[in-house]
XYZ file of C-alpha atoms in Angstrom:
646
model
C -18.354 37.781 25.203
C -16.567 36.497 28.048
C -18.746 34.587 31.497
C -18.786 36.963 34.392
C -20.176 34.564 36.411
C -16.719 33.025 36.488
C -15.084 36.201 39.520
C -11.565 35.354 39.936
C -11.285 33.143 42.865
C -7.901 34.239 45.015
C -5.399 31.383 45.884
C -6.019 28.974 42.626
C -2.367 28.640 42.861
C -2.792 27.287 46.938
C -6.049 25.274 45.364
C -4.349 23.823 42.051
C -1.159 22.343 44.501
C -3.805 21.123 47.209
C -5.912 19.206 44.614
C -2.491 17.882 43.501
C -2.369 16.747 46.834
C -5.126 15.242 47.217
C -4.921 13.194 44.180
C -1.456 11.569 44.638
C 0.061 8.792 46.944
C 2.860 9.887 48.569
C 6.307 7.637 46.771
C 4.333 6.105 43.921
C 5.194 6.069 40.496
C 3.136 4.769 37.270
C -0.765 5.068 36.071
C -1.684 2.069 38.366
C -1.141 3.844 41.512
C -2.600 6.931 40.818
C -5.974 7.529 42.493
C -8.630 8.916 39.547
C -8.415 12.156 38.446
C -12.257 13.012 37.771
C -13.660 16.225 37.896
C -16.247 16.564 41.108
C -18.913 18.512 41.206
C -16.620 21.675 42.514
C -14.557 22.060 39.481
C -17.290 21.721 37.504
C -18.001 24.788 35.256
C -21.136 26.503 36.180
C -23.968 25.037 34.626
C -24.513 28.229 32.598
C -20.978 27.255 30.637
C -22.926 23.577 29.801
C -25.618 23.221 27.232
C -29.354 23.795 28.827
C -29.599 20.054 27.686
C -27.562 17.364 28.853
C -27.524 15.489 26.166
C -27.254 17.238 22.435
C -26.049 15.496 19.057
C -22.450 14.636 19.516
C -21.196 16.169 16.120
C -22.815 18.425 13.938
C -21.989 16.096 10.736
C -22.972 12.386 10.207
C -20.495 10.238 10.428
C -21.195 7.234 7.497
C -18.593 4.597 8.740
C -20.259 4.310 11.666
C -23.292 2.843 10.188
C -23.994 -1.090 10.063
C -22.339 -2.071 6.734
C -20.657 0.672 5.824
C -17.444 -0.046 6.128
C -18.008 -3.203 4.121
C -18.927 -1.523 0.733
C -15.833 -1.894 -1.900
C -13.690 1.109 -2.424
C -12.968 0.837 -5.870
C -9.445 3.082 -6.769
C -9.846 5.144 -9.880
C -7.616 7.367 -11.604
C -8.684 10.103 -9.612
C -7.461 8.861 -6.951
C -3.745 9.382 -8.653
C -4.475 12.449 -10.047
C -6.001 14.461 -7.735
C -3.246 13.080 -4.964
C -0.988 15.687 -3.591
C 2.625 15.990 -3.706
C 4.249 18.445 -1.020
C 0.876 18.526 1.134
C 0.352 15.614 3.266
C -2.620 12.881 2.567
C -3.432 9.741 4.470
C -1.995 6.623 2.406
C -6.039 5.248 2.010
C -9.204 6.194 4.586
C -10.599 9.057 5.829
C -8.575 11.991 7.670
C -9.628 15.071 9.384
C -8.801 17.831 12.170
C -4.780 17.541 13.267
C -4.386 16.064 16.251
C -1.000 16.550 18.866
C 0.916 18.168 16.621
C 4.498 18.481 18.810
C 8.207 19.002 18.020
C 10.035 16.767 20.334
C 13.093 18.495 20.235
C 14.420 15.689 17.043
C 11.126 15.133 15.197
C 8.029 16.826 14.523
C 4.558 14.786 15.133
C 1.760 14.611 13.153
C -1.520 12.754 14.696
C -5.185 13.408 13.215
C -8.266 11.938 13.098
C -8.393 8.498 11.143
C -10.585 6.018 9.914
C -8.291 3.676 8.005
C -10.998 1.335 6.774
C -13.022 3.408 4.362
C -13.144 6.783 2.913
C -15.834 8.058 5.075
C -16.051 9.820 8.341
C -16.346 7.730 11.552
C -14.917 4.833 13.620
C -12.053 7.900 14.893
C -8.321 6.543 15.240
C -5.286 8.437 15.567
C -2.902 8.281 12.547
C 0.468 9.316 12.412
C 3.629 10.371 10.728
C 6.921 11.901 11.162
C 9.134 14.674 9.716
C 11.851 16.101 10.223
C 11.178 19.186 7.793
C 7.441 19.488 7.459
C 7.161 18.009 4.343
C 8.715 14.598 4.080
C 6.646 12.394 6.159
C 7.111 8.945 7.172
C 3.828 6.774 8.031
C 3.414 5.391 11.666
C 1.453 3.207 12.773
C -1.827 4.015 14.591
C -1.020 5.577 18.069
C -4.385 5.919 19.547
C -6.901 3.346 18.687
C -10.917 3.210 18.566
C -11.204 0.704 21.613
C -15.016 -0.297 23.485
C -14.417 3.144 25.375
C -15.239 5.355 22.380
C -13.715 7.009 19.450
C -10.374 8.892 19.328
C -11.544 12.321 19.087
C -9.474 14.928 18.696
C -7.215 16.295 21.314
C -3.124 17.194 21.663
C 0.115 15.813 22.926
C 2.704 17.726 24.876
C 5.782 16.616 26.558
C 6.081 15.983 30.112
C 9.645 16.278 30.747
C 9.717 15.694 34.408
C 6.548 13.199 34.674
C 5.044 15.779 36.539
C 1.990 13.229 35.935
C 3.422 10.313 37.153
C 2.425 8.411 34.249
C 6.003 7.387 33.226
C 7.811 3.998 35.189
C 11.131 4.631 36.827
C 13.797 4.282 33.831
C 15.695 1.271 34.405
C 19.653 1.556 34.228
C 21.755 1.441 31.518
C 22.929 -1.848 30.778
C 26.191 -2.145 30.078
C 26.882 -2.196 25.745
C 27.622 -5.968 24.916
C 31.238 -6.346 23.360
C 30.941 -6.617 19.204
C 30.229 -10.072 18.568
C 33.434 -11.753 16.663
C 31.396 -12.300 12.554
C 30.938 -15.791 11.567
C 32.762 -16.855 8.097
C 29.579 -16.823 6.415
C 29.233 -13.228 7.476
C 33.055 -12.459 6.858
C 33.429 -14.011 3.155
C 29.791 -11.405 2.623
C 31.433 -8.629 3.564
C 34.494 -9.219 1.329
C 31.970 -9.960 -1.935
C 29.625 -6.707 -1.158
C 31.767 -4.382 -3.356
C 31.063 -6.669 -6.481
C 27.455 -7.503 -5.142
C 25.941 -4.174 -6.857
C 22.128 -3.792 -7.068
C 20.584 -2.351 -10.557
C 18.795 -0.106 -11.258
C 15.466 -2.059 -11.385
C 15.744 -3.688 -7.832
C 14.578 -0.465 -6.251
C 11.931 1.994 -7.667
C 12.229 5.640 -8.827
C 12.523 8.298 -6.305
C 9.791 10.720 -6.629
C 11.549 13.365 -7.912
C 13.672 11.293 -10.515
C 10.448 9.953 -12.172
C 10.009 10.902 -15.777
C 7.254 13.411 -16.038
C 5.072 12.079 -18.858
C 2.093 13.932 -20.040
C -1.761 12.539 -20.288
C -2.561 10.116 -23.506
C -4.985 7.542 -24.412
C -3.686 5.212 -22.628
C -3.535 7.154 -19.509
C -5.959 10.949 -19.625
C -4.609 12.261 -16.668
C -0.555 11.424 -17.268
C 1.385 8.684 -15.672
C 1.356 7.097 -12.429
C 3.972 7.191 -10.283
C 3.392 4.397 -7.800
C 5.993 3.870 -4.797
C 6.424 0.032 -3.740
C 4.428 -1.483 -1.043
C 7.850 -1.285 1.189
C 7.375 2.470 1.122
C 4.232 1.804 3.636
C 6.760 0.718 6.209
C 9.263 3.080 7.903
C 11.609 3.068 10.459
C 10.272 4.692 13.943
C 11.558 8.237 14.418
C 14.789 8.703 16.808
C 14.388 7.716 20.516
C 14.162 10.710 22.824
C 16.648 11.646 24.633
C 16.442 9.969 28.179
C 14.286 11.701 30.360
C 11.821 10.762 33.005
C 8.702 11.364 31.529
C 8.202 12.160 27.801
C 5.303 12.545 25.539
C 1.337 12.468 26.837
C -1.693 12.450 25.000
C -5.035 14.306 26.382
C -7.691 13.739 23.857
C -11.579 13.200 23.901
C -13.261 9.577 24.146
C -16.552 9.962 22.157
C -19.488 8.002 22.419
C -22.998 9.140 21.379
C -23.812 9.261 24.908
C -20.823 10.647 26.368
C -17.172 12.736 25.421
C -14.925 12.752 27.784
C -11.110 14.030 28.323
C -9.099 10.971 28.654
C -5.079 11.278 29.580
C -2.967 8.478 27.851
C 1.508 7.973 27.850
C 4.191 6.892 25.224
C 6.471 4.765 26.031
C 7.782 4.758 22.451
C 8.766 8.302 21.948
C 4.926 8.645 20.786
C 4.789 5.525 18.297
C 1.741 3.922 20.758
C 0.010 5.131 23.656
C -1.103 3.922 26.945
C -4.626 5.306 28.693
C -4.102 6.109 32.050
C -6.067 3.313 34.271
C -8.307 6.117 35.635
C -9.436 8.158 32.643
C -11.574 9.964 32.183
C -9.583 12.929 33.917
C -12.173 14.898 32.785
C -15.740 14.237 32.599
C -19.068 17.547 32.871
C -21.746 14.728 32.268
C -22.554 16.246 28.690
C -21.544 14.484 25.246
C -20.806 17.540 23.261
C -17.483 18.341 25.354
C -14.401 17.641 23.171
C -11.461 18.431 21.452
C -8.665 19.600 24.378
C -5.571 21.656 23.655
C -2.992 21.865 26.437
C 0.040 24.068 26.709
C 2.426 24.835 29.828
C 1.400 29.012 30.843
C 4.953 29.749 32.475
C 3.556 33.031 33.923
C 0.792 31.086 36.438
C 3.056 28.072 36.598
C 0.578 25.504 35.683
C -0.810 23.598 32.335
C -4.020 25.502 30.768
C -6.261 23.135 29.250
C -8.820 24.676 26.254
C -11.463 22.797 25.714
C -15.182 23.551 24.178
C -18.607 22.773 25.303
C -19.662 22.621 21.212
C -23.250 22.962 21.343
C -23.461 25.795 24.178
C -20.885 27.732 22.482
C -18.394 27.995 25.442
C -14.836 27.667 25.462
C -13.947 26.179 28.973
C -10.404 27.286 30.737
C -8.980 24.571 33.060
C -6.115 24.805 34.805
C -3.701 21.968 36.481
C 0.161 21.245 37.762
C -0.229 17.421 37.431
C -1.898 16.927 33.675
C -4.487 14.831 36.180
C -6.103 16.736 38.579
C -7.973 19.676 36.332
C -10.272 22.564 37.975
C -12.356 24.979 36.267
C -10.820 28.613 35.781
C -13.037 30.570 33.680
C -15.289 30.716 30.156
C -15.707 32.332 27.003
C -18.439 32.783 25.224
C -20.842 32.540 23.213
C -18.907 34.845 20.873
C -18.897 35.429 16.973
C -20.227 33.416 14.951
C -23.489 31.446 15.710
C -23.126 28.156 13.818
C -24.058 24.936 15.276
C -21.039 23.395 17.643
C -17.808 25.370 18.417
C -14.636 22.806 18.429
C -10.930 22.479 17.870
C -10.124 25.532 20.154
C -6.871 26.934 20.287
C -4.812 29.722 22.410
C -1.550 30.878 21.541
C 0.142 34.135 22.143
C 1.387 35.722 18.828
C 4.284 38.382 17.876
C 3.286 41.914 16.102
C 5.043 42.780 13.054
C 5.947 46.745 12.420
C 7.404 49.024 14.597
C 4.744 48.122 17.338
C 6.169 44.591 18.570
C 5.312 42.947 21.610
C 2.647 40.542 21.527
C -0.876 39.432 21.711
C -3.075 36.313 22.574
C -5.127 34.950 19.956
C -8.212 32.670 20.618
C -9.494 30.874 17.639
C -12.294 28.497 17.395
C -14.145 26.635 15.101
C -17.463 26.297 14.066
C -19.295 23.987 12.113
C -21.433 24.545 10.521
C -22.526 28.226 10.246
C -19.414 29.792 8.253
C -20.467 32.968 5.991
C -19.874 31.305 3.019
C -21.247 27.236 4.351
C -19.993 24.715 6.411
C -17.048 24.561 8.590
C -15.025 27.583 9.241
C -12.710 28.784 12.046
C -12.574 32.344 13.747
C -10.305 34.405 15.985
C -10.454 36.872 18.757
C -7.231 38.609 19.465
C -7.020 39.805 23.340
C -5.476 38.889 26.343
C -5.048 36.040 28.538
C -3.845 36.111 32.586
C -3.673 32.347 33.137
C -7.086 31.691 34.297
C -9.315 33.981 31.766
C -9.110 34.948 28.158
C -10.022 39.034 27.988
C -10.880 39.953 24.017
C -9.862 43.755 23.014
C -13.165 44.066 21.294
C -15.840 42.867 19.904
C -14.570 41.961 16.606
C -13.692 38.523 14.958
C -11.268 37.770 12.081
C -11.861 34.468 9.581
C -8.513 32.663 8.802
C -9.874 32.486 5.456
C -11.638 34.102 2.785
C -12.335 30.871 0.868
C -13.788 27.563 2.908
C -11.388 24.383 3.216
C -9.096 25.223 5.983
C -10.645 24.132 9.295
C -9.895 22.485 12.866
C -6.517 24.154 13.018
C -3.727 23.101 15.615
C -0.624 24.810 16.407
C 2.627 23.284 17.511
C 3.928 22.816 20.723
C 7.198 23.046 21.592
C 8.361 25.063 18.282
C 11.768 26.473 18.437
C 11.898 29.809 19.630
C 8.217 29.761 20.100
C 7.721 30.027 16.232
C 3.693 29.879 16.236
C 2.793 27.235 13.109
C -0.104 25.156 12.554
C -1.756 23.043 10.039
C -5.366 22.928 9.409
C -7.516 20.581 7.870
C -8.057 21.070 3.937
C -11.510 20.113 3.629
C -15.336 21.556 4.405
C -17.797 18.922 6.180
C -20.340 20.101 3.447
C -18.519 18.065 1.090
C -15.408 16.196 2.031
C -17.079 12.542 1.545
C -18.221 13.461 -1.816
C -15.113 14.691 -3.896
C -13.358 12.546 -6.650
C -11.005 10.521 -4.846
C -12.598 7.658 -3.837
C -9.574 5.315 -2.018
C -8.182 8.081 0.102
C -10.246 11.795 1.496
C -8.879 14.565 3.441
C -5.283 16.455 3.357
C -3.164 19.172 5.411
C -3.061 22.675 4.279
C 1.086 23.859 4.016
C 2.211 24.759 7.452
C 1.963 28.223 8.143
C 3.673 30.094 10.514
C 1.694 33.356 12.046
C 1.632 36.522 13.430
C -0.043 39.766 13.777
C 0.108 43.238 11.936
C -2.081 46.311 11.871
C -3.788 46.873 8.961
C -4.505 50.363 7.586
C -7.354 50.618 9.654
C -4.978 50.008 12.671
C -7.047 46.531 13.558
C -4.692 43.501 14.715
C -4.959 40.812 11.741
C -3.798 37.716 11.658
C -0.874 36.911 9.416
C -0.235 33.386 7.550
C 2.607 32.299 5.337
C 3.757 29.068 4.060
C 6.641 28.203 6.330
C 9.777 26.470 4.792
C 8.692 26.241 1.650
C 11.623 27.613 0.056
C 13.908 24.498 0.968
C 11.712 22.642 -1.827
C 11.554 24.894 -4.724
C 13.138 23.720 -7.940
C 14.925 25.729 -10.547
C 13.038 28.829 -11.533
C 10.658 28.575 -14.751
C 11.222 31.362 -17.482
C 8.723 33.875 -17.239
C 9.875 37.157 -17.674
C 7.270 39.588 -18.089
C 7.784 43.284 -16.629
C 4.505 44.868 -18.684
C 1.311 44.010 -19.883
C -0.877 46.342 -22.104
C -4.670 46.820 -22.269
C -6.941 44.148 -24.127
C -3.538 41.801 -23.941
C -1.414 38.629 -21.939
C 1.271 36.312 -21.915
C 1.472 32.916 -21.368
C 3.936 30.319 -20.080
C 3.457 25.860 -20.307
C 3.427 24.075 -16.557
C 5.194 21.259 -15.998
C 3.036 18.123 -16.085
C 2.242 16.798 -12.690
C 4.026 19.202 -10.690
C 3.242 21.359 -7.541
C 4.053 25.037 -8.182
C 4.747 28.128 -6.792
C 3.923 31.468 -8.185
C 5.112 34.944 -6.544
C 3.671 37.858 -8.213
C 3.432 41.796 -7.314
C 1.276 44.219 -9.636
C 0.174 47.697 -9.963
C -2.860 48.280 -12.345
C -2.527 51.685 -14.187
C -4.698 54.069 -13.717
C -7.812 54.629 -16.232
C -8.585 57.655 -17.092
C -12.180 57.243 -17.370
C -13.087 54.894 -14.832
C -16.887 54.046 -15.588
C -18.414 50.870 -15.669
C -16.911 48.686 -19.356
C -18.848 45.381 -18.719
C -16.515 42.509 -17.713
C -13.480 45.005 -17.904
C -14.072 46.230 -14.576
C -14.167 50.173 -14.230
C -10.655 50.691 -13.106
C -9.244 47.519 -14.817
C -8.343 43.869 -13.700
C -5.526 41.968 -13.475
C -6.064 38.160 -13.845
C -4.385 35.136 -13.014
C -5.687 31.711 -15.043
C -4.998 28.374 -15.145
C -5.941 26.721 -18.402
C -6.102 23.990 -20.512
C -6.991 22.895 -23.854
C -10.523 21.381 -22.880
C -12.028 24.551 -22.227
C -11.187 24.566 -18.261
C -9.466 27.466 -16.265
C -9.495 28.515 -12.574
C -8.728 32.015 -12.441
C -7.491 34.330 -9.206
C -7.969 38.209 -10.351
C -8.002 41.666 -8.455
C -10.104 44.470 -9.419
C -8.484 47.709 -9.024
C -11.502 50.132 -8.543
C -12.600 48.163 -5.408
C -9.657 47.080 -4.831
C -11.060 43.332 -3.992
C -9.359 39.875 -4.606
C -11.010 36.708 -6.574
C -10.838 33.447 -6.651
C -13.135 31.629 -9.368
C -13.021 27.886 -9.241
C -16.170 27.427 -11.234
C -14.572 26.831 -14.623
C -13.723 23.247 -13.513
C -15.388 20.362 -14.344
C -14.016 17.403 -11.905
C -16.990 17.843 -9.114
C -19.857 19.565 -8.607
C -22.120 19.160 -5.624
C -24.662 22.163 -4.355
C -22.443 22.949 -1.188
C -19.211 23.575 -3.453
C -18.936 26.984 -3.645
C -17.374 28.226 -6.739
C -16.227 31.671 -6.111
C -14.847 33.629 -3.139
C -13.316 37.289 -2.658
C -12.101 39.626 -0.025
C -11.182 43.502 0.228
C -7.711 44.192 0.065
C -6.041 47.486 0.567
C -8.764 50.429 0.146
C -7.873 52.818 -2.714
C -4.660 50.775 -3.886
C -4.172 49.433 -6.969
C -1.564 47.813 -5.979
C -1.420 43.768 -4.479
C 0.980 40.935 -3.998
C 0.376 37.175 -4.126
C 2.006 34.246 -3.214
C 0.287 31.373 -4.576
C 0.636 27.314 -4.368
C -1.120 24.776 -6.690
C -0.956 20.974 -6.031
C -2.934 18.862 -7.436
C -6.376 19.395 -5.764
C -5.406 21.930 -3.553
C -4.369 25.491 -4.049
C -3.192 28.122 -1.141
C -3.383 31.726 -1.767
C -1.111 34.783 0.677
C -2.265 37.849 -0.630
C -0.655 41.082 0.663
C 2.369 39.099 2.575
C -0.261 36.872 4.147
C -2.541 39.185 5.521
C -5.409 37.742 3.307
C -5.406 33.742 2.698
C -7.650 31.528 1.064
C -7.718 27.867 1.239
C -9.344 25.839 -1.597
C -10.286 22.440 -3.356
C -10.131 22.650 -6.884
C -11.322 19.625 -9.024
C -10.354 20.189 -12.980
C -11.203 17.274 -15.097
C -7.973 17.326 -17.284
C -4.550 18.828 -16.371
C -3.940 22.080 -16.042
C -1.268 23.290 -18.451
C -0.748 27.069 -18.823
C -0.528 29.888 -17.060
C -1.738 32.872 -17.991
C -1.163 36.813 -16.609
C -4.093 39.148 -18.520
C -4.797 43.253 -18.233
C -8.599 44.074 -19.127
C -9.513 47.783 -20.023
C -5.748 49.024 -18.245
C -1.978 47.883 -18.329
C -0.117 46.634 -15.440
C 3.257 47.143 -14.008
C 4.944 43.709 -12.916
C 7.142 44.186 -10.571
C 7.804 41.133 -9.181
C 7.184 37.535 -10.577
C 8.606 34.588 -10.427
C 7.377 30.829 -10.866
C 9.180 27.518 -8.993
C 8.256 23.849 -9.274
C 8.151 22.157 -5.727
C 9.941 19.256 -5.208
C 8.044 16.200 -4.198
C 8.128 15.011 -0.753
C 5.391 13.157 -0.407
C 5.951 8.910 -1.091
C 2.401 8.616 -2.413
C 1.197 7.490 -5.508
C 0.211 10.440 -8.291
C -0.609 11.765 -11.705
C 2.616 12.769 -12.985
């Protein structure tokens, strides 16, 4: 699991500060006067953590924009592209976006980089894109931060905030100049501010807000509903507030990637993270492979210094490095291979995570993703819980979770800098075996909710991860009737959706018990409860839990938006053994839908592609009734400024 070659080495402390050292020129300031911060050949991992081959493909999925031409075919917006859009998760405005990329809180604002190609709707020709929040779900576009430049692509990588420009990166702040006194206002500017009271705008000089749009159903005219379509102002927004003054602030350490070469590069805001600066001496981190990539940093308070997790993809290590400066990196230890076998590992992530229950305390959690090679196709991400000393990560056994039952949630990133160390991420909503293939054709690739996690024991007293939607509840809109406390054999109820709307559904069930519980077809032996989503065209995607095996389902096969041999249509997962008893929490927008089973302990993550609306909901019982105990149905308000189906 872990590489014993890697014996702790005594003093790393002494070595870390005397590398630091080594590396700086005494009373200088700024990237220009720092000497390169380059591995050498002794911080080097050993050559058993690199891949037997120096050079190896540089992703494990072809990357179209990148190819002569391809960039200049038309990209033709179609009415898909409106009504499979999102409302509460985020999109890109048009392109292509993947993995997250330096997701931070910076103590105001929270960040939101990932990997961008805003000139077609294809994979390659890697920016950074960003937006802004302030809640997690209103985002404001930003302009590009990192840009594709002769170096390489802007792979992924992380930001964090260097409060006390440990690196040096950061100029010496300038002094406050003194404020200027108010300027006395001209008459022209006087005799405006005595009309603006009778100066009143109408109605029709700004458009709708989202959620005051009219929500008109499909017709004729339009099959998949109305369009609500913000102005071409609403692409332009005001940069987040200034940090406070400090003398550093926010620093990027991502990979440059070139088919020859990936590299760690180091780059500085000096915008509160609107733009970014490379550091004059990148790379700060460079093992002579190209399949070397995607670095997550985080201050380790215990050891005093920053950890750096990084992978070597195609060997199937996860590399520890360890620095004070954010310049100067050496090698610490590796892990690995492990799990999975796949093709590349990437996106890694280390985070230490509270236990729920009566246990407490806590627990590191490694996760890592691989693509491809997931048990169900394509890209997929896995975890080790075990424990982590500031220079190696120690697993408690040999066993590895999934974050997911179904298969589009990948290249996951948690926050830095979260208040009270809340632990929340966002993944990726997509699967490389099909993400430049689905419907939309102007804009590809979202962001799951963000979920905040923990651990729990299961019944079988294993650590599992935990995911629920965090802060959703701030959005939900006034509760939809649907009272329903029983449903008898052979019977259902059903309820209308509101056109064009996200939706939330909480729901907690017991299945009776049958009394003869031997196989009755479709029925299931010990009954089924199902969830579907309907419509008049013959179309329904349908969640259900079988009570003799106690297993969860999710059947997306019944839609007929997109079909492509890589789209799996149906997942499932064990729940409880021997209970007939489950809870869901479930989220449908647009083309994505979340599922929490059990208060999170079992999630799925999936696309789903109808080719009309989906209107109804329906609760069923097959060969046994069911108790509801809990249910309860929300519309989500829309936070998203983004055109859509409505």
């Amino acid at each position: 699991m872990t590489d014993h070659n890697d014996l702790p080495v005594p003093g790393r402390r002494r070595a870390l500060t005397s590398l630091l050292a080594a590396g700086t020129v005494a009373g200088t300031v700024g990237s220009s006067l720092r000497l390169t911060g380059n591995a050498s050949a002794a911080d080097e991992p050993p050559k058993d953590a690199l891949t037997p081959h120096g050079h190896q493909p540089s992703n494990a999925h072809i990357e179209p924009a990148d190819q002569p031409g391809a960039n200049n075919k038309p990209v033709i917006r179609t009415q898909s592209d409106y009504f499979y859009r999102p409302s509460i998760h985020f999109s890109p405005p048009t392109g292509f976006m993947n993995d997250p990329n330096g997701l931070i809180f910076d103590g105001q604002t929270y960040h939101l980089y990932y990997q961008y190609d805003p000139t077609a709707p294809y994979a390659g020709r890697v920016h950074w894109g960003h937006a802004t929040s302030t809640d997690l779900y209103t985002w404001q576009d930003q302009p590009i931060a990192i840009d594709q430049t002769a170096a390489g692509e802007a792979y992924t990588g992380c930001v964090v905030l260097d409060r006390n420009n440990v690196s040096g990166l950061f100029p010496p702040r300038k002094p406050e100049a003194a404020a200027a006194p108010p300027a006395t206002p001209t008459a022209t500017q006087t005799a405006v501010q005595a009309l603006a009271p009778e100066l009143r705008k109408t109605t029709s000089d700004t458009p709708y807000a989202p959620d005051k749009m009219p929500a008109l159903g499909p017709n004729e005219s339009a099959p998949f509903g109305s369009v609500y379509a913000p102005s071409s102002s609403a692409e332009t927004h005001a940069a987040p507030p200034a940090l406070p003054p400090m003398p550093g602030g926010l620093v990027a350490i991502y990979t440059r990637a070139t088919p020859q070469s990936q590299t760690q590069y180091i780059a500085w805001s000096p915008d509160g993270g609107q733009h970014y600066i490379d550091y004059d001496h990148n790379p700060i981190l460079n093992i002579g492979v190209n399949s070397f990539r995607d670095p997550k940093v985080f201050w380790h308070e215990a050891s005093g210094k920053w950890i750096m997790v990084v992978v070597s993809a195609r060997a199937h290590k996860v590399l520890f490095y360890g620095s004070i400066d954010l310049l100067h990196w050496m090698h610490l230890s590796s892990f690995g291979p492990a799990g999975l076998f796949g093709v590349d590992y990437e996106c890694p992530n280390l985070i230490e995570l509270d236990i729920e229950g009566d246990e407490k305390g806590r627990r590191w959690v490694l996760f890592v993703s691989v693509n491809p090679g997931g048990p169900l196709g394509g890209s997929v991400t896995q975890y080790f819980v075990g424990d982590f000393d500031g220079e190696r990560f120690t697993p408690d056994n040999t066993v590895i979770g999934l974050t997911d039952f179904a298969k589009d949630s990948y290249a996951m990133q948690v926050y830095d800098s979260m208040p009270d160390n809340k632990a929340v991420y966002f993944a990726w909503f997509g699967n490389w075996q099909y993400c430049e293939e689905v419907p939309n054709r102007s804009w590809r690739g979202l962001m799951t909710l963000p979920r905040r996690m923990f651990l729990r024991r299961d019944e079988m007293n294993w650590l599992r991860l935990v995911q629920r939607p965090y802060g959703l509840e701030a959005f939900r809109g006034e509760k939809i009737p649907f009272k329903v406390e029983r449903i008898a054999a052979q019977s259902g109820v059903q309820v209308a959706l509101p056109t064009g709307t996200a939706i939330e559904l909480l729901l907690t069930v017991t299945v009776d018990e049958r009394s003869n519980p031997q196989p009755d077809g479709e029925q299931g032996r010990a009954g089924r409860f199902v969830i579907v989503f309907s419509n008049g065209q013959g179309e329904s995607l349908s969640i259900g839990f079988d009570a003799f095996s106690s297993q969860l389902w999710l059947d997306r096969g019944d839609l007929h938006g997109f079909s492509q041999p890589f789209f799996t249509e149906r997942f499932s997962t064990p729940l409880i053994a021997n209970s007939r008893r489950f809870s869901l929490r479930l989220v449908l927008d647009a083309c994505a839908l979340e599922l929490f089973a059990n208060d999170g302990l079992s999630v799925a993550t999936a696309l789903v592609f109808p080719a009309n609306p989906l209107t109804t909901l329906g609760l069923q019982a097959t060969n046994t009734g069911a108790t509801i105990e809990e249910l309860a149905l929300y519309p989500l308000r829309k936070t998203m400024d983004r055109p859509t189906a409505l």
